[in-house]
mmCIF file of N, CA and C in Angstrom:
data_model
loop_
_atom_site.group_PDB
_atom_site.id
_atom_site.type_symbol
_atom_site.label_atom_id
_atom_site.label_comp_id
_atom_site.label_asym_id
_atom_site.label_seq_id
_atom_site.Cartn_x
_atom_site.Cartn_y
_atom_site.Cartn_z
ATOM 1 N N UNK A 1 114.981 125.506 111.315
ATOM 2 C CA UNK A 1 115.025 124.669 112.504
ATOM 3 C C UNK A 1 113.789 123.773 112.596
ATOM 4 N N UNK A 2 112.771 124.391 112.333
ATOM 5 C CA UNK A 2 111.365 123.224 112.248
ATOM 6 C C UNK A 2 111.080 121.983 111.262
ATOM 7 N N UNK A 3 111.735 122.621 109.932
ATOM 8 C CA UNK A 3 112.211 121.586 109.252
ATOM 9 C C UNK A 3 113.144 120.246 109.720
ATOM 10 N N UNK A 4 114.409 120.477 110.582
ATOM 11 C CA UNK A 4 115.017 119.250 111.387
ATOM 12 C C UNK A 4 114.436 118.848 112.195
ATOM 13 N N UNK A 5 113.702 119.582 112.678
ATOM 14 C CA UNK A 5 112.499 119.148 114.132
ATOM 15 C C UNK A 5 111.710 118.274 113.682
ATOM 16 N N UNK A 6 110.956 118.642 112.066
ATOM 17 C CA UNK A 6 110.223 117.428 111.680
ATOM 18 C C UNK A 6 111.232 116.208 111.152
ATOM 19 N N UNK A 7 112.020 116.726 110.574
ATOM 20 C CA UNK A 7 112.734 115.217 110.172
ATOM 21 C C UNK A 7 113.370 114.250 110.569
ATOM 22 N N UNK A 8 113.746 115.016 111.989
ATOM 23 C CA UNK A 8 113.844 114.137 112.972
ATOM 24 C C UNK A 8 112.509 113.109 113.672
ATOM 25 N N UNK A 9 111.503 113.854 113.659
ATOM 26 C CA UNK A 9 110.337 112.949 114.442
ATOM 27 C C UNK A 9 110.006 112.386 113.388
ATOM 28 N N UNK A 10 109.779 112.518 112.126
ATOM 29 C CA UNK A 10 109.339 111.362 111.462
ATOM 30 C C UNK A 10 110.323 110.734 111.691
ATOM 31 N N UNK A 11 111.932 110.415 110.904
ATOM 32 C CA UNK A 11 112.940 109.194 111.377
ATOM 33 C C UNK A 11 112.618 108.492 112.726
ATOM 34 N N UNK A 12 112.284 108.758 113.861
ATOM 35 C CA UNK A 12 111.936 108.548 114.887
ATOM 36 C C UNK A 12 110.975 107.946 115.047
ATOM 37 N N UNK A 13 109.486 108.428 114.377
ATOM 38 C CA UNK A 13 108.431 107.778 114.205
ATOM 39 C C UNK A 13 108.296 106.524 113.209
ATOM 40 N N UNK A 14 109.423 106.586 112.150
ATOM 41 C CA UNK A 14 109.439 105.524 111.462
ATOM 42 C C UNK A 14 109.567 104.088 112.289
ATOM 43 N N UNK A 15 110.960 104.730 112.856
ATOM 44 C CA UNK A 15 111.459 103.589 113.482
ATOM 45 C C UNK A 15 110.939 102.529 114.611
ATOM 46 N N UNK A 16 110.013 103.652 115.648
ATOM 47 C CA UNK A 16 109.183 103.147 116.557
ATOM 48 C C UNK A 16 108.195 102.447 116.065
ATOM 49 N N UNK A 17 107.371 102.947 114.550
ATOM 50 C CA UNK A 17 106.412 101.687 114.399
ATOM 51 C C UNK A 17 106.993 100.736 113.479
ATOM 52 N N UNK A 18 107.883 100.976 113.234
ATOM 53 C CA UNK A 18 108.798 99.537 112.524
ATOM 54 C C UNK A 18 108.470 98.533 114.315
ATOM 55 N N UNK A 19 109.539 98.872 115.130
ATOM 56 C CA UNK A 19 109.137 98.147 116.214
ATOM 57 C C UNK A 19 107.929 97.547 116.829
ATOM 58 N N UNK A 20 106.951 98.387 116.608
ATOM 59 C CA UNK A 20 106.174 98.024 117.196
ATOM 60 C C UNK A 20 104.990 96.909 116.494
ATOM 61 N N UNK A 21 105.014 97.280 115.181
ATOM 62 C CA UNK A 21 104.371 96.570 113.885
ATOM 63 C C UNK A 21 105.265 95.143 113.895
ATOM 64 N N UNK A 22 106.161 94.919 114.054
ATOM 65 C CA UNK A 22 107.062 93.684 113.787
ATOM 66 C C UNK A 22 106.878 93.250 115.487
ATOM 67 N N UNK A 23 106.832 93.845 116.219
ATOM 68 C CA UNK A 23 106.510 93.063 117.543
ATOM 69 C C UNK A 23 105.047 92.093 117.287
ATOM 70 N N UNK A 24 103.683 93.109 117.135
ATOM 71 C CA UNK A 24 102.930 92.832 116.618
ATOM 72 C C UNK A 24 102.813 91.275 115.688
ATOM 73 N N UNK A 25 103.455 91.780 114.900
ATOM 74 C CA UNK A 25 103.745 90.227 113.942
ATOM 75 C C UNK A 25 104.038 89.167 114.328
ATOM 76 N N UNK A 26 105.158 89.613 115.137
ATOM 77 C CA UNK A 26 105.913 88.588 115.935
ATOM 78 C C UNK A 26 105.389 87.733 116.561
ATOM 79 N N UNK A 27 104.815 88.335 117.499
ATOM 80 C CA UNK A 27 103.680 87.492 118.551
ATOM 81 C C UNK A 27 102.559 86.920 117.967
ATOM 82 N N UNK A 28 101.751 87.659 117.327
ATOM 83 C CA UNK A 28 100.643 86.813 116.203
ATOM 84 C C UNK A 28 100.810 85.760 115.713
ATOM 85 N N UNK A 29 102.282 85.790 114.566
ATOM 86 C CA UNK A 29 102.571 84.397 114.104
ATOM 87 C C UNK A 29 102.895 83.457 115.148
ATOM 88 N N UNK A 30 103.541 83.896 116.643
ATOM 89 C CA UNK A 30 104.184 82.474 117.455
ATOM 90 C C UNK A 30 102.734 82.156 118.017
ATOM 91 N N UNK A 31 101.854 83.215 117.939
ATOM 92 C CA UNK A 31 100.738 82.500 118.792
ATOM 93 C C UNK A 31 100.077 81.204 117.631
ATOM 94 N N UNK A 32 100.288 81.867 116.135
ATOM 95 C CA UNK A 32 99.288 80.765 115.832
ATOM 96 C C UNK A 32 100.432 79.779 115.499
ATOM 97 N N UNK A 33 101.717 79.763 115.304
ATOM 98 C CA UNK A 33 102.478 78.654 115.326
ATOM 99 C C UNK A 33 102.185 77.558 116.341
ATOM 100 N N UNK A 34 102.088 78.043 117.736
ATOM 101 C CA UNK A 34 101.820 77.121 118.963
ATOM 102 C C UNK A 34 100.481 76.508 118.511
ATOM 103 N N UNK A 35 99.293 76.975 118.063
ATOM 104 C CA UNK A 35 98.337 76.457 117.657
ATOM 105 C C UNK A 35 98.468 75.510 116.829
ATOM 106 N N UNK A 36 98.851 75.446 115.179
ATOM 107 C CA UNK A 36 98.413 74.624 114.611
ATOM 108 C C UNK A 36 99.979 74.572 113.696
ATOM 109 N N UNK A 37 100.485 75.609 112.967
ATOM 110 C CA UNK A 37 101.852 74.999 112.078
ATOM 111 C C UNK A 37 102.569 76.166 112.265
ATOM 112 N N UNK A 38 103.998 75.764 111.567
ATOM 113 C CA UNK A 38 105.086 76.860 111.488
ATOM 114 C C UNK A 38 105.009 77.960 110.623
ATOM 115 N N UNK A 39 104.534 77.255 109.635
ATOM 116 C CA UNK A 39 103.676 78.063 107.819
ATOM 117 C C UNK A 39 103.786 79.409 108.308
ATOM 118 N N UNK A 40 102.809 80.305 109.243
ATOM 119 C CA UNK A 40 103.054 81.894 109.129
ATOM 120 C C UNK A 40 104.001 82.015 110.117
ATOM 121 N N UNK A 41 104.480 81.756 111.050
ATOM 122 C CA UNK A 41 106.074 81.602 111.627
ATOM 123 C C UNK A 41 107.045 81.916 110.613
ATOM 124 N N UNK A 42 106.763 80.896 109.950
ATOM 125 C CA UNK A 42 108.036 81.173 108.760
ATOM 126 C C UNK A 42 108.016 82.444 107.692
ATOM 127 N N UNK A 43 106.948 82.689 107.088
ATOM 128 C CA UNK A 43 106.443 83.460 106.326
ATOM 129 C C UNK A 43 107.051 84.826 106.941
ATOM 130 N N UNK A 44 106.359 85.375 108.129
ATOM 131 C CA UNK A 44 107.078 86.432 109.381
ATOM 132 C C UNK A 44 108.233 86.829 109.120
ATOM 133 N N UNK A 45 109.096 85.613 109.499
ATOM 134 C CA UNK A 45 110.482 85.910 109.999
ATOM 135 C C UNK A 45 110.807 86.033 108.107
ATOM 136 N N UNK A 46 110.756 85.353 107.421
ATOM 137 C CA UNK A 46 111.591 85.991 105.650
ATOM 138 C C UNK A 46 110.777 86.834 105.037
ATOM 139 N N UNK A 47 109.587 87.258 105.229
ATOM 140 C CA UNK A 47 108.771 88.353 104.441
ATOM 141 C C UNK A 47 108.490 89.660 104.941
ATOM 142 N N UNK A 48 108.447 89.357 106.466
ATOM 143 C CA UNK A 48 108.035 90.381 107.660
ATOM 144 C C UNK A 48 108.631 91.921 106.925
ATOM 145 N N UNK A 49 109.702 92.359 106.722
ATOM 146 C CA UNK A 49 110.305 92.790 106.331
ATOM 147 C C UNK A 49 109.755 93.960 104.790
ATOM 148 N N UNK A 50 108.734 92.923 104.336
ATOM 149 C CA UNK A 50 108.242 94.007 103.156
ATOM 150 C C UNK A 50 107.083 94.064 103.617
ATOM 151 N N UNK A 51 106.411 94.187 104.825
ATOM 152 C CA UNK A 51 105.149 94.270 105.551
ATOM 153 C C UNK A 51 105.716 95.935 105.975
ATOM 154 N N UNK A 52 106.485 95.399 107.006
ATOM 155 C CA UNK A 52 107.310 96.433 108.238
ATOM 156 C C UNK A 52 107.411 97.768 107.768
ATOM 157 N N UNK A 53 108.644 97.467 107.021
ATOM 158 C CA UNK A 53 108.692 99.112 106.848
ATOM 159 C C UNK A 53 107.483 100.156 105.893
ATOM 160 N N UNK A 54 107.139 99.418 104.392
ATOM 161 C CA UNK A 54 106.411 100.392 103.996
ATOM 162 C C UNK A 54 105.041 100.966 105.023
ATOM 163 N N UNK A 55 104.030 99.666 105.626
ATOM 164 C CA UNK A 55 103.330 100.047 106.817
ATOM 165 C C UNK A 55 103.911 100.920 107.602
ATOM 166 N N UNK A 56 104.876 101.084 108.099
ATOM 167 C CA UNK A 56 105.613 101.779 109.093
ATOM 168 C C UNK A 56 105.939 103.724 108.715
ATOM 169 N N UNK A 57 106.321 103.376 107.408
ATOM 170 C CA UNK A 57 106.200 104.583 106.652
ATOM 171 C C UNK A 57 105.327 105.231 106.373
ATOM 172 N N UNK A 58 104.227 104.534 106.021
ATOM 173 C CA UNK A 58 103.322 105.122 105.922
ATOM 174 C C UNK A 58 101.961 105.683 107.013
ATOM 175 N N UNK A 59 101.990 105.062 107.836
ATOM 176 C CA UNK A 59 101.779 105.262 109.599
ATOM 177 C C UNK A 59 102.355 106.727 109.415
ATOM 178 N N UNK A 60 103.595 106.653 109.435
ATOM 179 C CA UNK A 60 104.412 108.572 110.125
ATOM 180 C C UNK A 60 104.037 109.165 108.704
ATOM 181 N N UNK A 61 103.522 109.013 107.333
ATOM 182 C CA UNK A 61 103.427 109.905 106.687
ATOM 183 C C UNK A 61 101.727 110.619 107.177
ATOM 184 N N UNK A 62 100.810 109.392 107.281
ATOM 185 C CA UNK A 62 99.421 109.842 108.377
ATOM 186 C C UNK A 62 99.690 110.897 109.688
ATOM 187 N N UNK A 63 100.630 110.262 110.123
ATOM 188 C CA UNK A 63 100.924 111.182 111.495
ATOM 189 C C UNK A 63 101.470 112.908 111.248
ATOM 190 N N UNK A 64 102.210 112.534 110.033
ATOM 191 C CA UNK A 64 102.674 114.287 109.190
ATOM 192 C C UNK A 64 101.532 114.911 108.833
ATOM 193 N N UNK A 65 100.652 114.098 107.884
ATOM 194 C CA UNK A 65 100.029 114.860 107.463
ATOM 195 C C UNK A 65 98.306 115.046 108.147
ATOM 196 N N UNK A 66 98.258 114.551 109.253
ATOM 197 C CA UNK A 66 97.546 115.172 110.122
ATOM 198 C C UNK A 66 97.849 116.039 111.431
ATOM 199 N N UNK A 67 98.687 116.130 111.039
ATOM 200 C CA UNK A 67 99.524 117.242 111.858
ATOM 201 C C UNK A 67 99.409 116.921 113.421
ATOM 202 N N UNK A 68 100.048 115.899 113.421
ATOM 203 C CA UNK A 68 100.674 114.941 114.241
ATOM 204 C C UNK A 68 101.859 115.060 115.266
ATOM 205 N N UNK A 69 102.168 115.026 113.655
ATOM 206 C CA UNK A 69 103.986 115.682 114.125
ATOM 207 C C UNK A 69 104.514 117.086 113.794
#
């Protein structure tokens, strides 16, 4: 049972800093888009994606293995 208990909170934890890391992004690039060009706007929205998850993964593998979760 502790075993699903963890594999559930990591899946869980993945997912929340997927969200929260791509929010992050999100807003960064529109802030400096409004500033000066679209360049990391664009970059974001088609690359964001191989930022997101491994960061994200690896966040909840820190959180496992400091006994976190």
């Amino acid at each position: 049972m502790d075993y699903l208990r963890t594999l559930i909170l990591l899946t869980l934890s993945i997912f929340i800093n997927a969200i929260v890391i791509g929010s992050i992004g999100f807003f960064a690039t529109s802030l400096i888009r409004r500033t000066s060009n679209e360049k990391p706007f664009i970059w974001w929205v088609n690359n964001g994606r191989k930022v997101i998850f491994p960061s994200a993964a690896i966040l909840s593998l820190i959180y496992y293995y400091t006994d976190l979760i």
